[in-house]
Short mmCIF file of C-alpha atoms and ligand atoms in Angstrom, two decimals:
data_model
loop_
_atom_site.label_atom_id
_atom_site.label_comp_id
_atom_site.label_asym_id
_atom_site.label_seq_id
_atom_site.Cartn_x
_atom_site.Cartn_y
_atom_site.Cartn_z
CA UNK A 217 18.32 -11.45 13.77
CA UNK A 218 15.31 -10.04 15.15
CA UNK A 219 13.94 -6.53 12.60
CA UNK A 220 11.90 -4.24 13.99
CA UNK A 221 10.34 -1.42 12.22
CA UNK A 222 8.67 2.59 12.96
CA UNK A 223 7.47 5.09 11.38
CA UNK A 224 6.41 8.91 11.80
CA UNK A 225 7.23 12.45 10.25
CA UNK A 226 10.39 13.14 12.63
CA UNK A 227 9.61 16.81 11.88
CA UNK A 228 11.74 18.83 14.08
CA UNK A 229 13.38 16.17 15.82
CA UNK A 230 12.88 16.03 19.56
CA UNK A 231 13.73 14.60 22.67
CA UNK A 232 10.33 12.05 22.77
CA UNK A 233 11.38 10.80 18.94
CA UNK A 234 15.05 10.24 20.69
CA UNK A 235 13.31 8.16 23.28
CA UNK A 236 11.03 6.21 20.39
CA UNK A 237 13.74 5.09 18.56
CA UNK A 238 15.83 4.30 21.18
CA UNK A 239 13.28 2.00 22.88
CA UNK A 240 12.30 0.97 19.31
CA UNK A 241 16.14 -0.58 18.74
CA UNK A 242 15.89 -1.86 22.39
CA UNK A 243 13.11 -4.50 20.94
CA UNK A 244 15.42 -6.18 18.71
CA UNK A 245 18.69 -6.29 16.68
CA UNK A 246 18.08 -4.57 13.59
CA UNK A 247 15.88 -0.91 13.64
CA UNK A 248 13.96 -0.18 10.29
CA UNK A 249 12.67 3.56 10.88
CA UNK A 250 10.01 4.60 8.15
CA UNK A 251 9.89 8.45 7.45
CA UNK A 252 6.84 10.24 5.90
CA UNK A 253 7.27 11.60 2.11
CA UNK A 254 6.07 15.37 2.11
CA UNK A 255 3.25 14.37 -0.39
CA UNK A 256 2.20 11.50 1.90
CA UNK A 257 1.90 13.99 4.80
CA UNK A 258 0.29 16.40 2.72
CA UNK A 259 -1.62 14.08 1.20
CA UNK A 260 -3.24 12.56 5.09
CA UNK A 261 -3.86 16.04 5.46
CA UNK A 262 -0.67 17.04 7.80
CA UNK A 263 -0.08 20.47 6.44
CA UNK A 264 2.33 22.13 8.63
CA UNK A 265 5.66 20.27 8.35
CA UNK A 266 8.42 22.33 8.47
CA UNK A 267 11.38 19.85 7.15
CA UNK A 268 10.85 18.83 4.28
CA UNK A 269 11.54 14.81 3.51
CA UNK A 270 15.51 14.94 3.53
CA UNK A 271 16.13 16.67 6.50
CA UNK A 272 13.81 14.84 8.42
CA UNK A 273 15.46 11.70 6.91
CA UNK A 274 18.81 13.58 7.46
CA UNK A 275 18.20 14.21 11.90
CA UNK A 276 16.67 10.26 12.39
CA UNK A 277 19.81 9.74 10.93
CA UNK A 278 22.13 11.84 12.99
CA UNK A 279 20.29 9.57 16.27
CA UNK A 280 22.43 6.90 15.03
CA UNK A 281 19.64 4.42 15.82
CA UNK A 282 18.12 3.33 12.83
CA UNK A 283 20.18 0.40 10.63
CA UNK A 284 17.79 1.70 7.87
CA UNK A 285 15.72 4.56 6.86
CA UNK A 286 12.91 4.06 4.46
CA UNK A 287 10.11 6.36 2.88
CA UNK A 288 6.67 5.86 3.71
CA UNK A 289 4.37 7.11 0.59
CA UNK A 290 1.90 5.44 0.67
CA UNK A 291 -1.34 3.96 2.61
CA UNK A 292 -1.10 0.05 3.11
CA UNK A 293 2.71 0.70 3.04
CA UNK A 294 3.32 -0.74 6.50
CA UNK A 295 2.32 -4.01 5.02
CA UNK A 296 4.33 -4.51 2.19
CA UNK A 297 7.12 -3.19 4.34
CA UNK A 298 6.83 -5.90 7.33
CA UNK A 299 6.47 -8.80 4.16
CA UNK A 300 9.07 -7.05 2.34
CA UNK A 301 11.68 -7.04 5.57
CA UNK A 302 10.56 -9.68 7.02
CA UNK A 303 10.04 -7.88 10.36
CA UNK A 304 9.70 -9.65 13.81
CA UNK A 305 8.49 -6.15 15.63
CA UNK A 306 6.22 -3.17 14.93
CA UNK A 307 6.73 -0.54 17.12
CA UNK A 308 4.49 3.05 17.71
CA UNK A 309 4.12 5.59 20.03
CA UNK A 310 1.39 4.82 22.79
CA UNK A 311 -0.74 8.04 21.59
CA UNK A 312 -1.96 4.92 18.73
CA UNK A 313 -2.59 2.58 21.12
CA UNK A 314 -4.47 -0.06 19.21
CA UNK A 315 -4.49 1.95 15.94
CA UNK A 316 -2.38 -0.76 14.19
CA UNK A 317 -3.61 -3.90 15.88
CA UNK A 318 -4.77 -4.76 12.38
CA UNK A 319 -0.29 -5.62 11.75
CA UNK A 320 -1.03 -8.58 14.55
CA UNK A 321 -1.68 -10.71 11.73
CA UNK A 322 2.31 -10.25 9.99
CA UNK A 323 4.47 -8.83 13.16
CA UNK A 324 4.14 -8.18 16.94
CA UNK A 325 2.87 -5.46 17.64
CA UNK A 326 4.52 -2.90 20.30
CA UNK A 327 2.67 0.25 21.64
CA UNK A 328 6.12 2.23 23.72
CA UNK A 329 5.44 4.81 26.41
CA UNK A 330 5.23 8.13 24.47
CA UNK A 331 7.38 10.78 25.80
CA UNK A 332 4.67 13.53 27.85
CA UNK A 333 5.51 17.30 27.42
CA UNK A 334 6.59 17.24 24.12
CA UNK A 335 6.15 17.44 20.27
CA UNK A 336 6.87 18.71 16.84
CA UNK A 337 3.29 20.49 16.64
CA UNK A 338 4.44 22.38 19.81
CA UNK A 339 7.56 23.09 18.81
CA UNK A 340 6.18 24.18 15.40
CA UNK A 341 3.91 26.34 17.32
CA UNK A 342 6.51 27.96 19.37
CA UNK A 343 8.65 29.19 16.33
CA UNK A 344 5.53 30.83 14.28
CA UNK A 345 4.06 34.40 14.49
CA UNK A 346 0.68 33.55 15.57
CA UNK A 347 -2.54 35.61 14.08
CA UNK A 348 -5.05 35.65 16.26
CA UNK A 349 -8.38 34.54 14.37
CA UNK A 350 -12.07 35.55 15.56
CA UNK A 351 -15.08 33.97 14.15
CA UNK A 352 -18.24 35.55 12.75
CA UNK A 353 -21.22 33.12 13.67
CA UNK A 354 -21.73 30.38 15.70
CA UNK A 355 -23.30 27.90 13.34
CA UNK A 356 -22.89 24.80 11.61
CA UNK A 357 -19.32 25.79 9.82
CA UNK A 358 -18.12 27.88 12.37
CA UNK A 359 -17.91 24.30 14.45
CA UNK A 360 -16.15 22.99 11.35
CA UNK A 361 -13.11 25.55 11.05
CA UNK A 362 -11.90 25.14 14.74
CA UNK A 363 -10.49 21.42 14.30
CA UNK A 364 -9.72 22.39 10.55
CA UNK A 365 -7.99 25.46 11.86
CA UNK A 366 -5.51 23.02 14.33
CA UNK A 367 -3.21 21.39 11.61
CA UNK A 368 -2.42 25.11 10.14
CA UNK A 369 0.89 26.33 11.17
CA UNK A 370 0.18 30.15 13.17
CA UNK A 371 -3.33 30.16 13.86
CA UNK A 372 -4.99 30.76 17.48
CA UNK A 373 -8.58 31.62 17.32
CA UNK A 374 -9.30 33.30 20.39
CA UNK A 375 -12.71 34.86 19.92
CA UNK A 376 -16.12 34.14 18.44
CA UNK A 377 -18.96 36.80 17.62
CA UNK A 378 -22.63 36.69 17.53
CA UNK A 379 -25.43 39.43 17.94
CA UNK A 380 -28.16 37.02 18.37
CA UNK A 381 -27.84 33.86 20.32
CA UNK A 382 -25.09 33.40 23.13
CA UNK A 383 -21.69 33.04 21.58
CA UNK A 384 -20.43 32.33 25.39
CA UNK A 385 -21.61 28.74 25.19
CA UNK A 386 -19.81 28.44 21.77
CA UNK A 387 -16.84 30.14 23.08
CA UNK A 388 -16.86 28.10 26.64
CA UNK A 389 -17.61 24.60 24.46
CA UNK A 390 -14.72 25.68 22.26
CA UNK A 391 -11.86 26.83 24.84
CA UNK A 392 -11.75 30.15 23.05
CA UNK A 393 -10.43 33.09 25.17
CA UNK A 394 -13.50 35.78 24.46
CA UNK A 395 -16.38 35.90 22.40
CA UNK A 396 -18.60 39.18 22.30
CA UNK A 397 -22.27 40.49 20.85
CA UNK A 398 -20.82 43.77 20.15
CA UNK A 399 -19.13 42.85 16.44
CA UNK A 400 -16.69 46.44 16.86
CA UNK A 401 -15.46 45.13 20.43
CA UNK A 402 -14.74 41.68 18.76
CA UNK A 403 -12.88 43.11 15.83
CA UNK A 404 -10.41 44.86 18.65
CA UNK A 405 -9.47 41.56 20.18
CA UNK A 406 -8.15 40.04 16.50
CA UNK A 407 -6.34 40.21 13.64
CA UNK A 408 -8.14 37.95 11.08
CA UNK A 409 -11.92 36.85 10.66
CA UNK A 410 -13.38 33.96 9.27
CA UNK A 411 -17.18 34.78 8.31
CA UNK A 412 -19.39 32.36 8.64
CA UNK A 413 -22.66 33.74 9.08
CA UNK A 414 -26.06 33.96 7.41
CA UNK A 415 -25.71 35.15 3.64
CA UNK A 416 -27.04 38.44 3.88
CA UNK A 417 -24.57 39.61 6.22
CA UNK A 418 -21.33 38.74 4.58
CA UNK A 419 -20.86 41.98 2.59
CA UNK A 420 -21.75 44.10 5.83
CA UNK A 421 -19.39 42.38 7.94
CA UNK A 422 -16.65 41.46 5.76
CA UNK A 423 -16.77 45.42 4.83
CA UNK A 424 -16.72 46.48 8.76
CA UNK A 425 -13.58 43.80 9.59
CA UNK A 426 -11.36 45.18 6.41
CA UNK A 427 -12.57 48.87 7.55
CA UNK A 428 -11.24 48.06 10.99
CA UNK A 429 -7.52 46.43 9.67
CA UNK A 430 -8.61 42.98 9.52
CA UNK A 431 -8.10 39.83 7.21
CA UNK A 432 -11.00 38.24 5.81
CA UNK A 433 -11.67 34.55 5.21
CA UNK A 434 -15.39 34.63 3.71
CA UNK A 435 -17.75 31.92 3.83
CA UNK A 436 -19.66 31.25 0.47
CA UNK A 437 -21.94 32.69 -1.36
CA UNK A 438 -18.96 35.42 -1.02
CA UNK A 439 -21.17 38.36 -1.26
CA UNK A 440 -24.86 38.42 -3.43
CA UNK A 441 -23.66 41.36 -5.72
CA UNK A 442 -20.75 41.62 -7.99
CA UNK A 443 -20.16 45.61 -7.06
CA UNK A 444 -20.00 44.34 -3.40
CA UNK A 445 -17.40 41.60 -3.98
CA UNK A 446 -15.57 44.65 -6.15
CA UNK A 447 -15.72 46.71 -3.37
CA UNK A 448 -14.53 44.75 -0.84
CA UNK A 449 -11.49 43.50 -3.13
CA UNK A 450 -10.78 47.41 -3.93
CA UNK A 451 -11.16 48.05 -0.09
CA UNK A 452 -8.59 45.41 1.03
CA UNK A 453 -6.17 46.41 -1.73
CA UNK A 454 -6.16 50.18 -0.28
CA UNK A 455 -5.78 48.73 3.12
CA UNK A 456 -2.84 46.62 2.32
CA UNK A 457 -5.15 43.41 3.48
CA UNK A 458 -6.11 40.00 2.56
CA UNK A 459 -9.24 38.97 1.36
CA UNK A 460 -10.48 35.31 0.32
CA UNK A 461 -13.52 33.42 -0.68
CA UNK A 462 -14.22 30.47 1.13
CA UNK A 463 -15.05 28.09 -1.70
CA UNK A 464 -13.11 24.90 -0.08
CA UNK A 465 -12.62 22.88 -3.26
CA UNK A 466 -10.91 25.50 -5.21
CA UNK A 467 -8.26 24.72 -2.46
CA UNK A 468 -8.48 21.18 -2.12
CA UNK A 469 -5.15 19.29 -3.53
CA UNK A 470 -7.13 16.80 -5.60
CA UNK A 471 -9.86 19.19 -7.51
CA UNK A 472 -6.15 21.54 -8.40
CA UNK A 473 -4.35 18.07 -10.06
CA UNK A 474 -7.62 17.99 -11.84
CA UNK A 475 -7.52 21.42 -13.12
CA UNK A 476 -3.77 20.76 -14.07
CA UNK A 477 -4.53 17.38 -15.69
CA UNK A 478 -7.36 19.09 -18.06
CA UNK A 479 -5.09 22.20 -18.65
CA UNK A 480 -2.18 20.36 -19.41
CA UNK A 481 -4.44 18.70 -22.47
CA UNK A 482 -5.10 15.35 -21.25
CA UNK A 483 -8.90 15.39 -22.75
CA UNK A 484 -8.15 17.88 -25.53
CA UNK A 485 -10.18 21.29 -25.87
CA UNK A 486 -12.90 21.26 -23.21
CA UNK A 487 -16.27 21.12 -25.14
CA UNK A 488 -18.66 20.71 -22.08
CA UNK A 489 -19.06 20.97 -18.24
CA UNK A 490 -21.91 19.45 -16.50
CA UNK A 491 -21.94 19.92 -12.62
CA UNK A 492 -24.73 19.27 -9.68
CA UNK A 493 -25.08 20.08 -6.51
CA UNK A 494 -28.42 18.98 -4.38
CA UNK A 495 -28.77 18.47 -0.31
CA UNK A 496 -32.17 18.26 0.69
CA UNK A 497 -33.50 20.25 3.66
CA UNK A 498 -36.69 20.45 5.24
CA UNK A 499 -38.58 23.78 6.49
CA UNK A 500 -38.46 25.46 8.94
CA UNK A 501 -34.53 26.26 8.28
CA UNK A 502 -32.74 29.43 6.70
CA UNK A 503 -32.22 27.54 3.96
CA UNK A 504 -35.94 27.54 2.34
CA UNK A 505 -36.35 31.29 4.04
CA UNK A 506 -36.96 33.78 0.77
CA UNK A 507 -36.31 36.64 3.13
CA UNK A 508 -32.45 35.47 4.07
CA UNK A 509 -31.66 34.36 0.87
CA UNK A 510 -32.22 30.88 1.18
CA UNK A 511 -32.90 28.50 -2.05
CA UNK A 512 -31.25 26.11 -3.66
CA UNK A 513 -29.23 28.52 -6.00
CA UNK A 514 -27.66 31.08 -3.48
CA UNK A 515 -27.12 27.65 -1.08
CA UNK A 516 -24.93 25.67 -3.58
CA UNK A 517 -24.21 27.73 -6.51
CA UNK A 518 -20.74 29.03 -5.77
CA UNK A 519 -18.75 25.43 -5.51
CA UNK A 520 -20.21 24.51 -9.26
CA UNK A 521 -20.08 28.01 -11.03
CA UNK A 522 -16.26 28.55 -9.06
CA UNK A 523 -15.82 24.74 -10.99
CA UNK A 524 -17.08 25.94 -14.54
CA UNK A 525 -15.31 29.36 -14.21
CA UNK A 526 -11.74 27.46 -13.19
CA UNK A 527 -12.58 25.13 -16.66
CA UNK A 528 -13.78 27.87 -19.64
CA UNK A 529 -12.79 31.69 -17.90
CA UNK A 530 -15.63 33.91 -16.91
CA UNK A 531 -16.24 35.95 -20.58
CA UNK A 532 -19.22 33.44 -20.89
CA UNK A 533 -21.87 34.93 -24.12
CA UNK A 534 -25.28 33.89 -22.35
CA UNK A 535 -27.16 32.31 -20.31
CA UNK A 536 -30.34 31.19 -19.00
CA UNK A 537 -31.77 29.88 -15.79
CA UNK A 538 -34.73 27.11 -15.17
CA UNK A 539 -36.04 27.50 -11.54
CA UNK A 540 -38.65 25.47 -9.85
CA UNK A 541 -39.89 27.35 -6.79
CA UNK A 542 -42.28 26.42 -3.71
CA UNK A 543 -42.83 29.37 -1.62
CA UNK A 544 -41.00 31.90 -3.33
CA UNK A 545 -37.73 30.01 -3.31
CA UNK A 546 -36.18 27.91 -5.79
CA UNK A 547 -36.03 24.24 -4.73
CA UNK A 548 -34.03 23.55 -7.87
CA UNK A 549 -32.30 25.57 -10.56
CA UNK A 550 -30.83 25.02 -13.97
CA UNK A 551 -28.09 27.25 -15.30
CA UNK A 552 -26.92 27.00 -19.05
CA UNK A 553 -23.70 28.83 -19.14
CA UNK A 554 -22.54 29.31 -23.14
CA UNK A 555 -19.17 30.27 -23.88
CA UNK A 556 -18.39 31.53 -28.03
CA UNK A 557 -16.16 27.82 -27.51
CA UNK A 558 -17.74 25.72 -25.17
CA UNK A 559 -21.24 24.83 -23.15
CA UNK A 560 -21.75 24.35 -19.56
CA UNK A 561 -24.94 23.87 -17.06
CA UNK A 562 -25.21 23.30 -13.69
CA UNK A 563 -28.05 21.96 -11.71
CA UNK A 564 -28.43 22.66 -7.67
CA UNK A 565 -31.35 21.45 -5.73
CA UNK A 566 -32.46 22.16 -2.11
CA UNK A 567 -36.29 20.14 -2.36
CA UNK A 568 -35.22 18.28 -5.32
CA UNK A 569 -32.44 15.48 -5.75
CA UNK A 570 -29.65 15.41 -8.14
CA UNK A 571 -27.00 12.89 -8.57
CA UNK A 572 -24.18 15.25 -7.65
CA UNK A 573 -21.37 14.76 -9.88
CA UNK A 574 -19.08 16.31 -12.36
CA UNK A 575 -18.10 15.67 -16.11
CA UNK A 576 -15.78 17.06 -17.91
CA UNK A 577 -15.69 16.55 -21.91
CA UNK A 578 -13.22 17.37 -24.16
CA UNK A 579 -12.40 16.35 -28.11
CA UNK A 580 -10.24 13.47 -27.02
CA UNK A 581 -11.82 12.48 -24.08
CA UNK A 582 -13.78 12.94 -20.55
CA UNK A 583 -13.09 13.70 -17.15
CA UNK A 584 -15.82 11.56 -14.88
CA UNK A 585 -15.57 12.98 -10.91
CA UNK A 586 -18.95 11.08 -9.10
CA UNK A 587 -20.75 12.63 -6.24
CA UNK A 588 -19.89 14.46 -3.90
CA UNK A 589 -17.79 15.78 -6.62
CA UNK A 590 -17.16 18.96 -4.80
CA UNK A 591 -14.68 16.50 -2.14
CA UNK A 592 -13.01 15.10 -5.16
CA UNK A 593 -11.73 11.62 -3.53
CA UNK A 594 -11.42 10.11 -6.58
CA UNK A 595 -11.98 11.07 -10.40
CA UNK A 596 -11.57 8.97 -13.35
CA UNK A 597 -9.88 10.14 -17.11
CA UNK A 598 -12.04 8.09 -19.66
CA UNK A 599 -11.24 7.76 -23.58
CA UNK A 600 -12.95 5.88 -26.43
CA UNK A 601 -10.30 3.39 -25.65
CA UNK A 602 -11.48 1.97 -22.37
CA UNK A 603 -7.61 0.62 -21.54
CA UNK A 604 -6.38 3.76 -21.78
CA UNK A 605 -8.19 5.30 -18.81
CA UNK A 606 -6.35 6.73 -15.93
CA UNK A 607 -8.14 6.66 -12.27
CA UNK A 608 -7.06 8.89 -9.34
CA UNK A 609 -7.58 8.48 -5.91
CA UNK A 610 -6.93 10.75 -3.05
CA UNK A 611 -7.70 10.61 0.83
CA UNK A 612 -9.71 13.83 2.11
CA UNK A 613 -8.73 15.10 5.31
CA UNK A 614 -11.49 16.39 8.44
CA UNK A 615 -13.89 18.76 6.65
CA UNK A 616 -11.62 20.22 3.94
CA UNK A 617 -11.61 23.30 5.26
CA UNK A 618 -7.45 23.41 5.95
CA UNK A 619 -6.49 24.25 2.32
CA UNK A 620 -8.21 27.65 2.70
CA UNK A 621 -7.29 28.13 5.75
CA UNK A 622 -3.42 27.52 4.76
CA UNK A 623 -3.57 29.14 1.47
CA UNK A 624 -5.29 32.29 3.71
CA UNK A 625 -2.49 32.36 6.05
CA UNK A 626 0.08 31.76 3.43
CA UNK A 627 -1.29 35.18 2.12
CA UNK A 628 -0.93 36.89 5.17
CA UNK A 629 2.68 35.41 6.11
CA UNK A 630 3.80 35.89 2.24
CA UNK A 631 2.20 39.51 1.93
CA UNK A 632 0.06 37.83 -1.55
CA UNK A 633 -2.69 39.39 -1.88
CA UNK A 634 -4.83 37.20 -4.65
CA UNK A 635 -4.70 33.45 -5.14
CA UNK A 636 -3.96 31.61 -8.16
CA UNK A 637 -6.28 28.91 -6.57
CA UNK A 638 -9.44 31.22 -6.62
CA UNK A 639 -8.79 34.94 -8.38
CA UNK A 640 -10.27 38.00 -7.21
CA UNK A 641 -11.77 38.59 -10.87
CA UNK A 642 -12.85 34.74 -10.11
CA UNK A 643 -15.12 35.53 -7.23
CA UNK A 644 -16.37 38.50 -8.91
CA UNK A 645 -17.68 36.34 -12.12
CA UNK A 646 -19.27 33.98 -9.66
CA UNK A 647 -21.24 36.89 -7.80
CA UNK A 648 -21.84 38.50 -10.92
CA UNK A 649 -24.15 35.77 -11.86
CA UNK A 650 -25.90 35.01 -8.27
CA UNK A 651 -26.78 38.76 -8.80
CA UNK A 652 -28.15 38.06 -12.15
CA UNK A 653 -30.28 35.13 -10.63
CA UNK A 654 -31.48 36.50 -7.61
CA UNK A 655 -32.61 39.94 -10.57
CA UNK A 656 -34.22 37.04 -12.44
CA UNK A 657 -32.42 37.98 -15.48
CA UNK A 658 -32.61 35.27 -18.13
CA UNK A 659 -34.79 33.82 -15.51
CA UNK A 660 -37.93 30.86 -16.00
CA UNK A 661 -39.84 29.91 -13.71
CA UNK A 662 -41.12 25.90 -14.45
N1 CTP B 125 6.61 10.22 19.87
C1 CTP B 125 6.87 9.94 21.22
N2 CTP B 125 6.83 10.97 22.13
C2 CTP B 125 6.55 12.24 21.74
C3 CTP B 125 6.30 12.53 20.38
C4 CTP B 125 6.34 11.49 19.48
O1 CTP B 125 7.10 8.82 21.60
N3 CTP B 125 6.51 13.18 22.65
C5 CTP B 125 6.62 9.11 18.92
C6 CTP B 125 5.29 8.92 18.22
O2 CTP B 125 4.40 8.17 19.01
C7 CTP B 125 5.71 8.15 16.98
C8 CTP B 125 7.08 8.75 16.67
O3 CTP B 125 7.50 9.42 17.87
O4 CTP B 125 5.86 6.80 17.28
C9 CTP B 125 7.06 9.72 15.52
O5 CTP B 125 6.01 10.64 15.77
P1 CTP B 125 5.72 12.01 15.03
O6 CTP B 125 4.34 12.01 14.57
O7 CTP B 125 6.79 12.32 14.07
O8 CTP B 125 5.92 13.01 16.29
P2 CTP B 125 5.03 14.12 16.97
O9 CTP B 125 5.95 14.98 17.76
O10 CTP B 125 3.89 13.48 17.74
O11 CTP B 125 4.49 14.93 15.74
P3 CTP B 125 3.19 15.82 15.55
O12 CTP B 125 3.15 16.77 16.71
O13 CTP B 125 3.38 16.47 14.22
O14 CTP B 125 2.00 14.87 15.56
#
């Protein structure tokens, strides 16, 4: 009997998945389909399926084509499964053409036509409300957010702003439908805004967009004062609007099991948090300008203090930073953060290098997350008793940026206006003390 075996997500089952598996049984005698779990999806960064894991098992099903359904859960799966079933045939849609050449070595390997005109993104995208997104700046993360933006469900950016240079070759490079210089004519052509421009002008702009009716996804550092980031939350609350701070991690899948994990008691009382942050840039760039709040502190401060502020709460009882500065910036910064329970520092560098990682230590043990600590791939639960300890992996999608973006939109679809996953009064803290910095309070120079 000749096995053959597939796989995919079969989310909203269509006509081309009809074809697949239809070709797929043509290839042999016996058709083993393998459907995604919702966590693996999730998990490969595939945010916007709408059935979940038994209906989608449920319609390849209904087909009547497949002598077997199986769940696919994890990476490496396909392996075991073609061992496990002794399969003859592997068989894909042609959009992976040579993506799984590497199963050569334990089946044949089939690439079938793939159905044109049709799939379950565009059929996902046909049954949303679509918000139509513009984006503040033209820079570095703004080129980030538009293939982040893609794999979340109701999202069609349509317009990019910039007063200085040309937004048109962004906006032409891009496919977007407008861009404009004139930030009151862009705010007419959208309903949300992702800000992602220079520091300084977060506050002003996030305050105009709300002003005009408009969601705001802010880029970090959120704003430089606390009274502004109060504002602006008091401002979209009157408004009836949503309002988030960009700080990517506090969305990311793996850094919230963390959180959970350490909550739920697994290291005891948290004693301790040690967290670093350094990228090293060379002048000229805004970065190491004093007069656009560049330095190593305003740059990277918000992913560690939005880490230590998640851990022990934001009623810390003092502090003090340690700054080492070359032409009136800081190139690197030390922040001791005391809490009546617990102690905490963080050091950032912009002209000095750090090793960039995270620990975590409680009275029964430590969490260990190595740099980049901020992407959380992988983090490792340590005890005094070494066979005890518990390591986690996870696989980190593009740039990151689509947890945000979906826990931004979920907002706006769900009417929520504050986030478990970063609290207003959570941003505010974190502002609180980048004002305190940038007023030198408790401030050193070395
Ligand atoms: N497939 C196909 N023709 C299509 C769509 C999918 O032959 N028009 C095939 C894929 O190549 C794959 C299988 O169907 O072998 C399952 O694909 P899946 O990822 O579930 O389908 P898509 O519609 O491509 O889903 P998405 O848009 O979410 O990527």
């Amino acid at each position: 009997m000749k096995k053959v075996i597939t796989y995919g997500t079969f989310d909203l089952l269509h006509e081309g998945h009809l074809k697949l598996l239809q070709r797929a049984k043509a290839l042999g005698d016996y058709l083993i389909v393998g459907v995604t779990s919702d966590s693996f999806d999730r998990g490969r960064g595939k945010l916007n399926v709408k059935n979940n894991v038994l209906e989608r098992v449920a319609s390849v099903k209904a087909t009547g084509y497949a002598d077997e359904i199986i769940i696919e859960d994890y990476l490496g799966q396909k392996i075991d499964d073609i061992q496990r079933f002794d399969v003859d045939v592997f068989a894909i849609g042609s959009d992976w053409e040579g993506k799984f050449d590497y199963l050569k070595e334990y089946c044949e390997v089939v690439y079938l036509p793939r159905t044109e005109g049709i799939s379950s993104t565009m059929l996902r995208e046909r049954q949303d409300a679509v918000y139509r997104f513009g984006i503040v700046g033209s820079g570095r993360m703004a080129r980030r957010f538009i293939p982040e933006a893609k794999v979340v469900n109701g999202i069609e950016i349509c317009s990019v702003y910039n007063p200085a240079e040309s937004a048109e070759a962004f906006a032409e490079e891009f496919g977007l439908a407008c861009w404009s210089d004139n930030y009151e004519e862009f705010l007419e052509s959208v309903e949300a805004v992702y800000i992602a421009s220079p520091h300084l002008s977060h506050y002003e702009y996030a305050k105009r967009a709300l002003s005009a009716g408009k969601h705001v996804l802010c880029e970090i550092p959120f704003c430089l004062k606390r009274s502004q980031a109060e504002e602006l939350f008091a401002l979209a609350a009157s408004k009836n609007l949503v309002i988030l701070e960009a700080g990517k991690t506090a969305f990311c899948p793996s850094f919230n099991h963390l959180l959970t994990l350490v909550k739920s008691g697994i290291i005891g009382e948290v004693v301790d948090v040690k967290t670093s942050l350094s990228k090293m840039v060379s002048a000229p760039t805004r970065e190491l300008d004093a007069t656009q709040a560049g330095g190593a502190f305003n740059e990277h401060s918000p992913l560690p203090l939005m880490a230590v502020i998640k851990l022990l709460g934001s009623e810390y009882s003092d502090f003090q930073f340690h700054s080492k500065v070359e032409n009136g910036v800081d190139i690197y910064t030390k922040l001791d953060l005391n809490y009546p329970h617990a102690t905490s520092s963080i050091t950032l560098g912009i002209g000095v290098k750090t090793e960039g990682n995270m620990v975590i230590s409680g009275t029964k043990g430590y969490v260990y997350v190595p740099a980049p600590w901020w992407l959380t791939s992988f983090f490792e639960i340590r005890y005094e008793d070494q066979s005890r300890n518990r390591k986690y992996f996870y696989s980190w999608d593009g740039d990151g940026l689509r947890y945000e973006i979906q826990e931004f939109m979920s907002m706006i679809v769900n009417g929520r206006k504050n986030s478990y996953k970063l609290r207003h009064e959570e941003s505010e803290a974190i502002c609180g003390i980048i004002e305190n910095f940038n007023s030198k309070v408790n401030y050193k120079e070395l």
